[in-house]
CSV table of C-alpha atoms in Angstrom, one decimal:
chain,number,residue,atom,x,y,z
A,3,MET,CA,89.5,-56.6,33.2
A,4,THR,CA,90.0,-58.1,29.7
A,5,THR,CA,93.0,-56.7,28.4
A,6,GLU,CA,91.3,-55.0,25.3
A,7,LYS,CA,89.6,-52.6,27.7
A,8,HIS,CA,93.1,-52.0,30.0
A,9,THR,CA,95.0,-51.2,26.9
A,10,SER,CA,91.5,-48.6,24.7
A,11,ALA,CA,91.9,-46.6,28.3
A,12,ALA,CA,96.0,-46.5,28.0
A,13,GLN,CA,96.2,-45.5,25.1
A,14,ALA,CA,93.5,-42.6,25.4
A,15,GLY,CA,95.4,-41.0,28.3
A,16,VAL,CA,98.6,-41.1,26.2
A,17,ARG,CA,96.7,-39.2,23.2
A,18,ILE,CA,95.1,-36.8,25.4
A,19,ALA,CA,99.4,-36.5,27.5
A,20,ALA,CA,100.9,-36.4,24.1
A,21,THR,CA,98.8,-33.3,22.7
A,22,ALA,CA,100.3,-29.4,22.3
A,23,ALA,CA,97.8,-28.2,24.9
A,24,TYR,CA,98.5,-30.4,27.4
A,25,ALA,CA,102.1,-30.3,27.2
A,26,SER,CA,101.2,-26.5,27.9
A,27,THR,CA,100.0,-27.3,31.3
A,28,ALA,CA,102.8,-29.7,32.1
A,29,ARG,CA,104.3,-27.1,34.5
A,30,ILE,CA,101.5,-29.4,36.5
A,31,ASP,CA,103.2,-32.4,36.2
A,32,GLU,CA,106.6,-31.3,37.8
A,33,LEU,CA,105.1,-29.7,40.6
A,34,ARG,CA,102.6,-33.3,41.2
A,35,ALA,CA,106.4,-35.0,41.2
A,36,THR,CA,107.5,-32.4,43.5
A,37,GLU,CA,105.1,-30.4,45.8
A,38,TYR,CA,102.5,-33.0,45.3
A,39,ARG,CA,104.3,-36.4,45.6
A,40,HIS,CA,102.4,-37.4,48.6
A,41,LEU,CA,99.9,-37.9,46.1
A,42,ASP,CA,101.2,-40.5,44.1
A,43,ARG,CA,101.9,-42.1,47.6
A,44,ASP,CA,100.8,-45.8,47.6
A,45,GLY,CA,99.0,-46.2,44.3
A,46,GLN,CA,96.4,-43.4,45.6
A,47,VAL,CA,94.3,-41.6,43.3
A,48,TYR,CA,92.7,-38.1,44.3
A,49,LEU,CA,89.2,-37.4,42.5
A,50,ASP,CA,87.4,-35.0,45.3
A,51,TYR,CA,89.2,-31.3,43.9
A,52,ALA,CA,85.5,-29.9,44.6
A,53,GLY,CA,85.4,-31.4,48.5
A,54,ALA,CA,88.4,-29.8,48.8
A,55,GLY,CA,91.9,-29.1,46.7
A,56,VAL,CA,96.2,-30.2,48.4
A,57,ALA,CA,98.3,-29.4,49.7
A,58,ALA,CA,101.5,-28.4,48.2
A,59,ARG,CA,104.8,-28.4,50.6
A,60,ALA,CA,105.9,-26.1,50.6
A,61,GLN,CA,102.6,-24.2,52.0
A,62,ILE,CA,103.4,-26.9,55.2
A,63,VAL,CA,107.1,-26.0,55.0
A,64,ALA,CA,105.7,-21.5,55.3
A,65,HIS,CA,103.5,-22.5,58.1
A,66,HIS,CA,105.7,-24.3,60.1
A,67,GLY,CA,108.9,-21.8,59.7
A,68,ARG,CA,106.5,-18.9,60.7
A,69,LEU,CA,105.0,-21.1,64.2
A,70,VAL,CA,108.7,-21.9,64.8
A,71,SER,CA,110.8,-18.3,64.0
A,72,GLY,CA,108.2,-15.9,66.1
A,73,LEU,CA,105.5,-15.8,69.2
A,74,TYR,CA,102.1,-15.0,67.9
A,75,SER,CA,99.3,-13.9,69.8
A,76,ASN,CA,96.1,-13.0,70.3
A,77,PRO,CA,95.0,-9.9,68.0
A,78,HIS,CA,92.8,-8.1,70.1
A,79,SER,CA,95.6,-7.5,72.8
A,80,GLU,CA,98.0,-4.8,72.7
A,81,ASN,CA,101.6,-6.1,73.1
A,82,HIS,CA,104.1,-6.9,70.5
A,83,THR,CA,103.0,-10.7,69.7
A,84,SER,CA,99.5,-9.1,68.8
A,85,GLU,CA,100.0,-7.2,66.5
A,86,ALA,CA,102.1,-9.7,65.2
A,87,ALA,CA,100.0,-11.4,64.7
A,88,GLY,CA,97.3,-8.3,63.8
A,89,SER,CA,99.6,-7.6,61.2
A,90,LEU,CA,99.6,-11.1,59.1
A,91,VAL,CA,96.3,-11.0,59.8
A,92,GLU,CA,95.3,-7.3,57.9
A,93,SER,CA,98.4,-8.5,55.0
A,94,ALA,CA,96.0,-11.7,54.6
A,95,ARG,CA,93.1,-9.2,53.9
A,96,ARG,CA,95.0,-7.1,51.8
A,97,ALA,CA,96.3,-10.6,49.8
A,98,VAL,CA,93.0,-11.9,48.7
A,99,LEU,CA,92.0,-8.1,47.6
A,100,ASP,CA,94.8,-8.4,45.4
A,101,PHE,CA,94.6,-11.6,44.6
A,102,PHE,CA,90.7,-10.9,43.2
A,103,ARG,CA,91.1,-7.2,41.8
A,104,ALA,CA,89.6,-5.6,43.9
A,105,ASP,CA,89.7,-2.3,44.8
A,106,PRO,CA,89.7,-2.0,48.6
A,107,SER,CA,87.3,1.3,48.4
A,108,GLU,CA,84.9,-0.8,47.4
A,109,TYR,CA,85.4,-4.2,48.4
A,110,VAL,CA,86.4,-5.5,52.4
A,111,VAL,CA,87.1,-9.1,53.5
A,112,ILE,CA,85.3,-10.5,56.9
A,113,PHE,CA,86.9,-13.7,57.6
A,114,THR,CA,85.0,-16.7,58.0
A,115,PRO,CA,85.1,-20.1,60.1
A,116,ASN,CA,84.1,-20.8,55.9
A,117,ALA,CA,81.7,-20.7,52.8
A,118,SER,CA,78.3,-21.9,55.0
A,119,GLY,CA,80.2,-18.7,58.3
A,120,ALA,CA,79.6,-16.6,55.1
A,121,CYS,CA,77.0,-17.4,53.5
A,122,ARG,CA,74.8,-17.2,57.5
A,123,LEU,CA,76.6,-14.3,57.9
A,124,VAL,CA,74.7,-12.3,54.9
A,125,GLY,CA,71.6,-14.4,55.8
A,126,GLU,CA,70.8,-13.6,59.4
A,127,ALA,CA,72.1,-10.0,59.3
A,128,TYR,CA,69.8,-9.1,55.3
A,129,GLY,CA,67.4,-6.7,55.2
A,130,PHE,CA,64.3,-9.6,54.6
A,131,GLY,CA,60.8,-8.6,54.5
A,132,ARG,CA,57.4,-8.3,53.5
A,133,GLY,CA,58.9,-6.2,50.5
A,134,CYS,CA,61.9,-7.8,49.9
A,135,PRO,CA,62.4,-10.5,48.8
A,136,LEU,CA,64.8,-14.0,48.2
A,137,VAL,CA,65.6,-15.5,44.8
A,138,LEU,CA,68.0,-18.7,44.5
A,139,THR,CA,68.3,-20.9,41.9
A,140,TRP,CA,68.1,-25.3,42.4
A,141,ASP,CA,71.0,-24.7,41.6
A,142,ASN,CA,72.7,-24.3,45.2
A,143,HIS,CA,74.4,-25.8,48.1
A,144,ASN,CA,72.4,-26.3,51.0
A,145,SER,CA,74.5,-23.4,53.0
A,146,VAL,CA,73.4,-21.0,51.0
A,147,ASN,CA,69.6,-22.6,50.6
A,148,GLY,CA,69.6,-22.4,54.4
A,149,ILE,CA,69.6,-18.3,54.1
A,150,ARG,CA,65.4,-19.0,53.1
A,151,GLU,CA,64.9,-19.7,56.3
A,152,TYR,CA,66.2,-16.2,58.0
A,153,ALA,CA,64.2,-15.6,55.0
A,154,ARG,CA,60.6,-16.6,55.9
A,155,ALA,CA,61.4,-15.8,59.3
A,156,ALA,CA,60.8,-12.4,58.5
A,157,ARG,CA,57.6,-13.3,56.1
A,158,ALA,CA,59.2,-12.5,52.7
A,159,PRO,CA,58.2,-14.0,49.5
A,160,VAL,CA,61.2,-16.4,48.2
A,161,ARG,CA,61.0,-17.3,45.0
A,162,TYR,CA,63.0,-20.6,43.6
A,163,VAL,CA,64.2,-20.4,40.1
A,164,PRO,CA,64.3,-24.1,38.7
A,165,LEU,CA,66.9,-26.4,36.2
A,166,ALA,CA,65.9,-26.5,32.5
A,167,GLY,CA,66.7,-29.6,29.9
A,168,PRO,CA,68.9,-32.4,30.0
A,169,GLU,CA,72.5,-29.4,30.5
A,170,LEU,CA,71.3,-28.9,34.1
A,171,ARG,CA,71.4,-25.1,33.6
A,172,VAL,CA,69.1,-21.9,34.4
A,173,ALA,CA,67.8,-20.5,31.8
A,174,GLU,CA,67.6,-17.0,32.1
A,175,SER,CA,64.7,-15.9,31.0
A,176,ASP,CA,63.5,-18.1,34.4
A,177,VAL,CA,66.4,-15.4,36.3
A,178,ILE,CA,64.4,-12.8,34.4
A,179,ALA,CA,60.9,-13.4,35.4
A,180,ALA,CA,61.7,-14.3,38.9
A,181,LEU,CA,63.1,-11.3,39.9
A,182,ALA,CA,61.3,-9.4,38.4
A,183,ALA,CA,57.8,-10.9,39.9
A,184,GLY,CA,55.8,-9.0,42.2
A,185,ARG,CA,57.5,-5.5,40.6
A,186,ARG,CA,55.9,-3.2,38.7
A,187,GLY,CA,58.3,-1.5,36.5
A,188,LEU,CA,61.6,0.4,36.8
A,189,ALA,CA,60.2,3.5,39.3
A,190,ASP,CA,59.8,0.1,41.8
A,191,ARG,CA,63.0,-0.5,41.6
A,192,LEU,CA,64.2,2.6,42.3
A,193,ARG,CA,62.1,3.7,44.9
A,194,TRP,CA,63.3,0.0,46.4
A,195,ARG,CA,67.2,1.4,45.8
A,196,ARG,CA,66.5,4.8,47.5
A,197,SER,CA,64.8,3.2,50.5
A,198,GLY,CA,68.1,-0.2,51.1
A,199,THR,CA,65.3,-2.4,51.5
A,200,LEU,CA,66.5,-4.6,48.6
A,201,GLY,CA,65.3,-8.3,47.9
A,202,LEU,CA,68.7,-10.8,47.6
A,203,PHE,CA,69.9,-12.9,44.3
A,204,ALA,CA,71.9,-16.1,45.4
A,205,TYR,CA,73.6,-18.1,43.0
A,206,PRO,CA,77.1,-20.4,42.2
A,207,ALA,CA,79.2,-19.3,39.9
A,208,GLN,CA,80.2,-23.0,39.4
A,209,SER,CA,77.5,-25.6,40.7
A,210,ASN,CA,79.1,-28.4,42.5
A,211,PHE,CA,77.1,-31.1,41.8
A,212,THR,CA,76.8,-30.3,37.6
A,213,GLY,CA,79.8,-28.9,37.1
A,214,VAL,CA,77.6,-25.9,35.5
A,215,GLN,CA,78.6,-22.7,34.9
A,216,HIS,CA,75.9,-19.8,35.4
A,217,PRO,CA,76.1,-16.7,33.5
A,218,LEU,CA,78.4,-14.0,35.7
A,219,GLY,CA,76.4,-11.4,33.9
A,220,TRP,CA,73.5,-11.9,36.0
A,221,VAL,CA,75.4,-10.1,38.5
A,222,ASP,CA,75.2,-6.7,36.6
A,223,LEU,CA,71.5,-8.7,35.9
A,224,ALA,CA,70.4,-9.3,39.3
A,225,GLN,CA,71.6,-5.8,39.9
A,226,GLN,CA,70.0,-3.8,37.5
A,227,HIS,CA,66.5,-5.3,38.5
A,228,GLY,CA,67.6,-3.8,42.4
A,229,TYR,CA,68.5,-7.0,43.8
A,230,ASP,CA,71.7,-7.7,45.3
A,231,VAL,CA,73.8,-10.3,44.7
A,232,LEU,CA,75.4,-13.6,46.7
A,233,LEU,CA,77.9,-14.9,44.6
A,234,ASP,CA,78.6,-19.3,46.0
A,235,ALA,CA,82.1,-18.8,45.0
A,236,ALA,CA,83.5,-21.9,46.5
A,237,ALA,CA,83.1,-24.2,43.4
A,238,PHE,CA,84.0,-21.9,41.1
A,239,ALA,CA,87.1,-19.6,42.7
A,240,PRO,CA,89.3,-22.9,42.9
A,241,THR,CA,89.9,-23.1,39.3
A,242,ASN,CA,88.6,-20.1,37.8
A,243,ARG,CA,89.7,-16.0,37.8
A,244,LEU,CA,87.5,-14.5,39.3
A,245,ASP,CA,87.7,-10.9,38.4
A,246,LEU,CA,86.0,-7.5,41.2
A,247,SER,CA,87.2,-5.2,39.4
A,248,VAL,CA,84.9,-6.4,36.4
A,249,VAL,CA,81.7,-8.3,38.0
A,250,ARG,CA,81.3,-6.3,41.6
A,251,PRO,CA,78.9,-9.2,43.8
A,252,ASP,CA,77.9,-7.3,46.8
A,253,PHE,CA,79.0,-10.5,49.1
A,254,VAL,CA,81.2,-13.8,47.8
A,255,CYS,CA,81.5,-16.9,49.7
A,256,LEU,CA,84.7,-18.8,49.6
A,257,SER,CA,86.4,-21.8,51.4
A,258,TRP,CA,90.1,-21.3,51.5
A,259,TYR,CA,91.1,-25.2,51.5
A,260,LYS,CA,88.5,-25.4,48.6
A,261,LEU,CA,91.1,-23.1,47.0
A,262,PHE,CA,94.8,-24.9,47.3
A,263,GLY,CA,93.7,-27.4,50.4
A,264,TYR,CA,95.4,-26.0,53.5
A,265,PRO,CA,94.0,-24.4,55.8
A,266,THR,CA,90.8,-25.6,56.7
A,267,GLY,CA,88.8,-23.7,59.0
A,268,VAL,CA,89.9,-20.6,56.7
A,269,GLY,CA,87.1,-18.8,54.5
A,270,ALA,CA,86.1,-15.5,53.9
A,271,LEU,CA,83.0,-13.3,52.4
A,272,LEU,CA,83.9,-10.8,50.2
A,273,ALA,CA,81.3,-7.8,50.9
A,274,ARG,CA,80.8,-4.2,48.9
A,275,ARG,CA,80.9,-1.2,51.7
A,276,ASP,CA,77.6,-0.1,50.6
A,277,ALA,CA,76.0,-3.2,50.5
A,278,LEU,CA,77.6,-4.1,54.2
A,279,THR,CA,75.8,-1.4,55.8
A,280,ARG,CA,72.0,-2.3,55.3
A,281,LEU,CA,73.1,-5.5,57.4
A,282,ARG,CA,72.4,-5.9,59.9
A,283,ARG,CA,73.3,-8.4,62.9
A,284,PRO,CA,71.0,-9.9,65.6
A,285,TRP,CA,74.0,-10.6,68.0
A,286,PHE,CA,77.6,-9.4,69.0
A,287,ALA,CA,80.4,-11.0,70.2
A,288,GLY,CA,82.8,-10.2,71.6
A,289,GLY,CA,85.5,-8.5,69.0
A,290,THR,CA,82.8,-7.1,67.6
A,291,ILE,CA,81.5,-3.9,69.4
A,292,ARG,CA,83.8,-0.5,70.2
A,293,ALA,CA,81.1,-1.1,73.8
A,294,VAL,CA,78.3,-2.9,75.4
A,295,SER,CA,76.9,-1.3,78.7
A,296,VAL,CA,75.1,-4.3,80.8
A,297,GLN,CA,72.8,-2.1,82.8
A,298,GLY,CA,72.4,1.1,80.1
A,299,ASP,CA,71.8,-2.8,78.1
A,300,TRP,CA,73.1,-0.7,74.5
A,301,HIS,CA,75.4,-2.1,72.8
A,302,GLN,CA,77.5,-0.1,69.5
A,303,PRO,CA,78.5,-1.8,67.0
A,304,MET,CA,82.0,-2.2,65.3
A,305,GLU,CA,81.7,-0.2,61.4
A,306,ASP,CA,83.7,-1.6,59.5
A,307,GLU,CA,84.9,-6.3,58.5
A,308,SER,CA,85.2,-6.4,62.3
A,309,GLY,CA,82.3,-5.9,62.8
A,310,PHE,CA,81.3,-9.2,61.2
A,311,GLU,CA,84.4,-11.3,62.8
A,312,ASP,CA,83.1,-13.0,66.3
A,313,GLY,CA,85.3,-13.5,68.5
A,314,THR,CA,89.0,-14.5,67.7
A,315,LEU,CA,90.3,-14.9,64.8
A,316,ASN,CA,92.2,-17.9,63.5
A,317,PHE,CA,95.4,-15.7,64.0
A,318,LEU,CA,98.0,-18.7,62.9
A,319,SER,CA,96.1,-20.2,60.0
A,320,ILE,CA,94.8,-16.7,58.3
A,321,PRO,CA,98.0,-15.8,57.5
A,322,ASP,CA,99.0,-19.2,55.7
A,323,VAL,CA,96.1,-17.8,53.6
A,324,GLU,CA,98.6,-15.3,51.9
A,325,PHE,CA,101.0,-17.9,51.5
A,326,GLY,CA,98.2,-19.7,50.0
A,327,LEU,CA,97.0,-17.5,46.7
A,328,GLY,CA,100.7,-16.4,46.3
A,329,TRP,CA,101.2,-20.4,45.2
A,330,LEU,CA,98.5,-20.7,43.3
A,331,ASP,CA,98.9,-17.5,41.9
A,332,SER,CA,102.7,-18.8,41.0
A,333,ILE,CA,101.3,-21.3,39.1
A,334,GLY,CA,98.4,-19.2,37.4
A,335,VAL,CA,94.8,-19.6,37.8
A,336,ASP,CA,94.2,-19.8,33.3
A,337,LEU,CA,97.5,-22.5,33.6
A,338,VAL,CA,95.3,-24.7,36.2
A,339,HIS,CA,91.6,-23.6,34.3
A,340,THR,CA,93.3,-25.2,31.0
A,341,ARG,CA,94.6,-28.6,32.4
A,342,VAL,CA,91.3,-28.5,34.8
A,343,GLY,CA,89.7,-28.0,31.6
A,344,LEU,CA,91.1,-30.7,29.3
A,345,LEU,CA,90.8,-33.2,31.6
A,346,THR,CA,87.5,-32.8,32.0
A,347,GLY,CA,86.4,-32.7,28.7
A,348,TRP,CA,88.3,-35.7,27.6
A,349,LEU,CA,87.5,-38.1,30.5
A,350,LEU,CA,83.4,-36.7,29.4
A,351,GLU,CA,84.4,-37.3,25.8
A,352,GLN,CA,85.3,-41.0,26.6
A,353,LEU,CA,83.0,-42.1,29.8
A,354,THR,CA,80.3,-41.1,27.0
A,355,ALA,CA,81.5,-43.1,24.8
A,356,LEU,CA,81.7,-46.0,26.6
A,357,ARG,CA,79.2,-49.3,25.7
A,358,HIS,CA,78.8,-52.5,26.7
A,359,ARG,CA,78.3,-55.9,24.5
A,360,ASN,CA,74.3,-55.1,24.3
A,361,GLY,CA,75.2,-51.6,23.1
A,362,ARG,CA,73.3,-49.6,25.5
A,363,PRO,CA,76.1,-46.8,27.6
A,364,LEU,CA,78.6,-47.5,31.2
A,365,VAL,CA,77.0,-44.5,32.1
A,366,ARG,CA,74.8,-41.1,32.8
A,367,VAL,CA,75.9,-38.2,32.9
A,368,TYR,CA,74.2,-35.3,34.8
A,369,GLY,CA,75.0,-31.7,33.3
A,370,PRO,CA,76.5,-31.0,30.5
A,371,PRO,CA,78.1,-34.0,28.3
A,372,THR,CA,81.6,-31.9,27.2
A,373,GLY,CA,83.8,-28.9,28.1
A,374,ASP,CA,81.2,-26.5,27.9
A,375,ALA,CA,80.3,-23.1,29.6
A,376,ARG,CA,81.7,-26.2,32.7
A,377,GLY,CA,83.9,-26.7,35.5
A,378,GLY,CA,86.2,-29.8,36.2
A,379,THR,CA,83.4,-31.7,37.8
A,380,VAL,CA,81.6,-34.8,36.9
A,381,ALA,CA,78.6,-36.4,38.0
A,382,PHE,CA,77.1,-38.8,36.6
A,383,ASN,CA,76.2,-42.6,37.6
A,384,PHE,CA,77.1,-46.2,35.7
A,385,ARG,CA,74.1,-48.3,34.2
A,386,TYR,CA,73.9,-52.5,34.2
A,387,PRO,CA,73.8,-53.7,30.6
A,388,ASP,CA,69.6,-53.8,31.2
A,389,GLY,CA,70.3,-49.5,32.1
A,390,SER,CA,69.3,-50.3,35.9
A,391,LEU,CA,71.8,-48.0,37.9
A,392,VAL,CA,74.6,-48.9,39.9
A,393,ASP,CA,74.2,-48.3,43.3
A,394,GLU,CA,76.5,-45.4,44.8
A,395,ARG,CA,77.5,-46.8,47.9
A,396,LEU,CA,78.6,-50.0,45.8
A,397,VAL,CA,81.0,-48.3,43.6
A,398,ALA,CA,82.2,-46.2,47.4
A,399,LEU,CA,83.1,-49.2,48.7
A,400,GLU,CA,85.0,-50.2,45.4
A,401,SER,CA,86.2,-47.1,44.4
A,402,SER,CA,87.9,-46.5,48.1
A,403,ALA,CA,89.1,-49.8,48.0
A,404,ALA,CA,90.9,-49.7,44.6
A,405,GLY,CA,92.3,-46.4,45.6
A,406,PHE,CA,90.4,-44.0,44.4
A,407,ALA,CA,89.5,-40.7,46.2
A,408,LEU,CA,85.8,-39.4,44.3
A,409,ARG,CA,82.4,-38.3,46.2
A,410,THR,CA,78.7,-39.7,45.7
A,411,GLY,CA,75.7,-38.9,47.6
A,412,CYS,CA,73.9,-36.0,47.0
A,413,PHE,CA,76.8,-33.4,47.3
A,414,CYS,CA,74.9,-31.2,49.7
A,415,ASN,CA,72.9,-29.9,46.6
A,416,PRO,CA,69.2,-31.0,46.8
A,417,GLY,CA,67.9,-29.1,43.5
A,418,ALA,CA,70.3,-30.2,41.2
A,419,ALA,CA,69.8,-33.8,42.8
A,420,GLU,CA,66.3,-34.1,42.2
A,421,ALA,CA,66.1,-32.4,39.0
A,422,ALA,CA,68.5,-34.8,37.3
A,423,PHE,CA,67.0,-37.2,38.6
A,424,GLY,CA,63.6,-36.3,37.7
A,425,ILE,CA,61.3,-36.0,41.2
A,426,SER,CA,58.7,-33.3,40.3
A,427,ARG,CA,57.2,-31.7,43.3
A,428,ASP,CA,54.1,-33.1,44.5
A,429,SER,CA,56.2,-36.5,44.7
A,430,LEU,CA,57.7,-33.9,47.7
A,431,ARG,CA,54.4,-33.2,49.2
A,432,ARG,CA,55.4,-33.2,53.3
A,433,THR,CA,51.8,-35.4,53.5
A,434,LEU,CA,53.7,-38.8,51.1
A,435,LEU,CA,57.0,-37.7,53.4
A,436,ALA,CA,56.0,-37.6,56.3
A,437,HIS,CA,55.8,-41.3,58.2
A,438,ALA,CA,60.0,-41.4,55.8
A,439,GLU,CA,62.6,-41.2,58.8
A,440,THR,CA,65.5,-41.8,57.3
A,441,ILE,CA,66.9,-41.7,53.6
A,442,ASP,CA,66.9,-45.0,52.3
A,443,GLN,CA,63.0,-44.7,53.5
A,444,HIS,CA,62.5,-41.8,51.2
A,445,LEU,CA,64.0,-43.1,48.6
A,446,ALA,CA,62.0,-46.2,48.4
A,447,THR,CA,58.1,-43.4,49.3
A,448,LEU,CA,60.5,-42.0,45.9
A,449,ARG,CA,60.6,-45.6,43.7
A,450,LEU,CA,64.3,-43.7,43.6
A,451,PRO,CA,67.2,-46.5,41.2
A,452,THR,CA,69.3,-44.9,43.5
A,453,GLY,CA,70.4,-42.3,46.5
A,454,GLY,CA,73.0,-40.2,44.9
A,455,ALA,CA,75.9,-39.6,41.8
A,456,VAL,CA,78.9,-40.5,41.2
A,457,ARG,CA,81.4,-36.8,41.4
A,458,VAL,CA,84.5,-36.9,39.6
A,459,SER,CA,86.5,-33.7,40.3
A,460,PHE,CA,90.0,-32.5,38.9
A,461,GLY,CA,91.3,-30.1,40.1
A,462,LEU,CA,95.1,-28.0,41.3
A,463,ALA,CA,97.7,-31.0,40.7
A,464,SER,CA,95.5,-32.8,38.9
A,465,THR,CA,97.1,-35.1,35.8
A,466,ALA,CA,96.2,-37.3,32.9
A,467,THR,CA,97.3,-40.4,34.6
A,468,ASP,CA,94.8,-40.2,37.6
A,469,ALA,CA,91.6,-39.1,34.3
A,470,GLU,CA,93.5,-42.5,32.8
A,471,ARG,CA,93.5,-44.6,35.9
A,472,PHE,CA,89.6,-44.0,37.1
A,473,LEU,CA,88.3,-44.9,33.4
A,474,ALA,CA,90.1,-48.0,33.4
A,475,PHE,CA,88.5,-48.5,36.5
A,476,ALA,CA,85.2,-48.1,35.6
A,477,GLU,CA,85.4,-50.0,31.9
A,478,SER,CA,86.8,-52.8,34.2
A,479,THR,CA,85.1,-53.0,37.0
A,480,TYR,CA,81.5,-51.7,35.7
A,481,LEU,CA,81.9,-52.6,31.7
A,482,ASP,CA,79.3,-56.2,30.8
A,483,ARG,CA,79.1,-56.5,34.9
A,484,ASN,CA,75.6,-58.3,35.4
A,485,GLY,CA,74.1,-56.8,39.0
A,486,PRO,CA,73.1,-55.3,41.1
A,487,ALA,CA,75.8,-56.7,43.5
A,488,ALA,CA,75.3,-59.8,46.0
A,489,VAL,CA,76.9,-56.9,48.6
A,490,ARG,CA,76.0,-55.7,51.9
A,491,LEU,CA,75.9,-51.6,51.6
A,492,ALA,CA,76.0,-49.1,54.6
A,493,PRO,CA,72.4,-47.6,55.3
A,494,ARG,CA,72.5,-44.0,53.5
A,495,ILE,CA,73.0,-41.1,56.4
A,496,ARG,CA,72.9,-38.0,54.9
A,497,CYS,CA,72.2,-36.2,51.6
C-alpha cells in the first residue's frame, strides 16, 4: 500500500465527516461509541446491514431484564403466566401497527419466523388459478420467487417484468404491460374485483442486490389493475419510512433482525383484513383453529391473524420487537435514512473515481452509480488492470482477513444477478445446463468470469470511518494489482 493511496482515502473520509449534512446525524456517532461499541472491538468493520442489522446493548439488557423479572408461559394456556406472555405479544402487535402508521381496522399483524415465512403464508394460501396470475419483477429475493411454485401448481400464469438499463431498474411501462396482459379492460377488472379472484403482484420496495428503490406508487397502480400487492419491505424498512396510511399494499413482508439486529427468528406479515379473508390455508396447526374433529373429519379455522400463526409463537422474543421499534423510533428512521444516504453516495463517488495506472476503472458497479432513488446497498466487482474481474471468493477471503464483514455472491436474487451479468434467456435453457451439477460447473457452462458480486451495505450504526476504512482497503489491496491470484479458493456452494 502506498502512502499516496492511503492518504487519499483518509482525506476523503474526513471530508464527509466534516460536512454539515453529516454533522446533523451526529447522534448516530454518539450511539456508536456507547450502545454499539462492540462493533469496534478488535478493529473489525461491519458492512453487511443488508444481511442483518446489529443489536444495541440496550436491547439485550431489556431482554435479559424482562426474563429475570417475570415468568411467561405458552399464551395458549389459561393462567397468569400465559396471560402475561399473551399481553406482551398483543402489545407488540399494536406497536408494529403504530410504527408503520397502519390503521388497526384495516391491517393485522401476523408474526412469522422471518420475511420468508411471511411470503410463504401468502403463496400457499392465495387463490391462484388459470384466470388469476402471478406477476413478479426480475428483481426479487428467492423467498418471493418461490411463490411461483404455488402459482404453477394451480396452473396460473406467471409473468416476470424485466430489468432494463445500466441502473438495473424496472420500467413502469413494462409493469403496466405485465399487469394488463390477458385482461381486456376495466369491465373485466371490476368483475374480477367482485369475484374475489384477483392476481398477485409481488415486488421489493428496495433491491437486496443493487439497492434500487422501486416506486411505492406501483402498489396503487397494480391495485387499479385488479391485483393484490405483496410488498417485500425486508431491505427497505431498516433505513426508510414505510407509511401504511399513505401506501396500502395488501401484504407486507418483514424480518425484524434486518431492522434492528435482535431478535432473530421473528418476522411479520402485515396484511389488510379484506385481503386476508381471500386466503385459504392448505392445512391447519395448533393455535390456528377454533375446533377440529378426527371422526367427523372437519375443522373450523380461526378468522383473525391467529389463524395464520402456526403452533406456539416465540413469546419470549416477540416483546423484543416492541422494544426494537421503540429504539429505532427514538433514534429516528429519517435520521438513519440521512446518514445511510450520505455514506452510500460518498462511497459510490469514491469507488467509481478509482482508476488503475492505465486509466481503467477499479470497480464495476451494478445498479445506480449515484445515491439517487436507491438504498444503502452497493454491489460491485473489483477489476484487475486488464479489465478482468477479481473472483468474489478472493475478495471474501481477503476482506474477512482484514476485519471486514461484507457479503459476496448473488444474494439470493437470481433475476438481478442475471441482468447484472448479462446472462441471456437462451443460455439458461435446462438442456444446456442439464449436466452441470455444481455452481462452478454452471458458471463454466455459462462462460461467466465470476460467480457473484461484492456487496457493501450501510445501516443504523454506520459511520464515516467504516466507509473510509473500506475505501482504503480497496485501494491498497486491488488498485494496480495484477491477477488472477494464485490462491486455491473453496468451491461455491450456493447462490
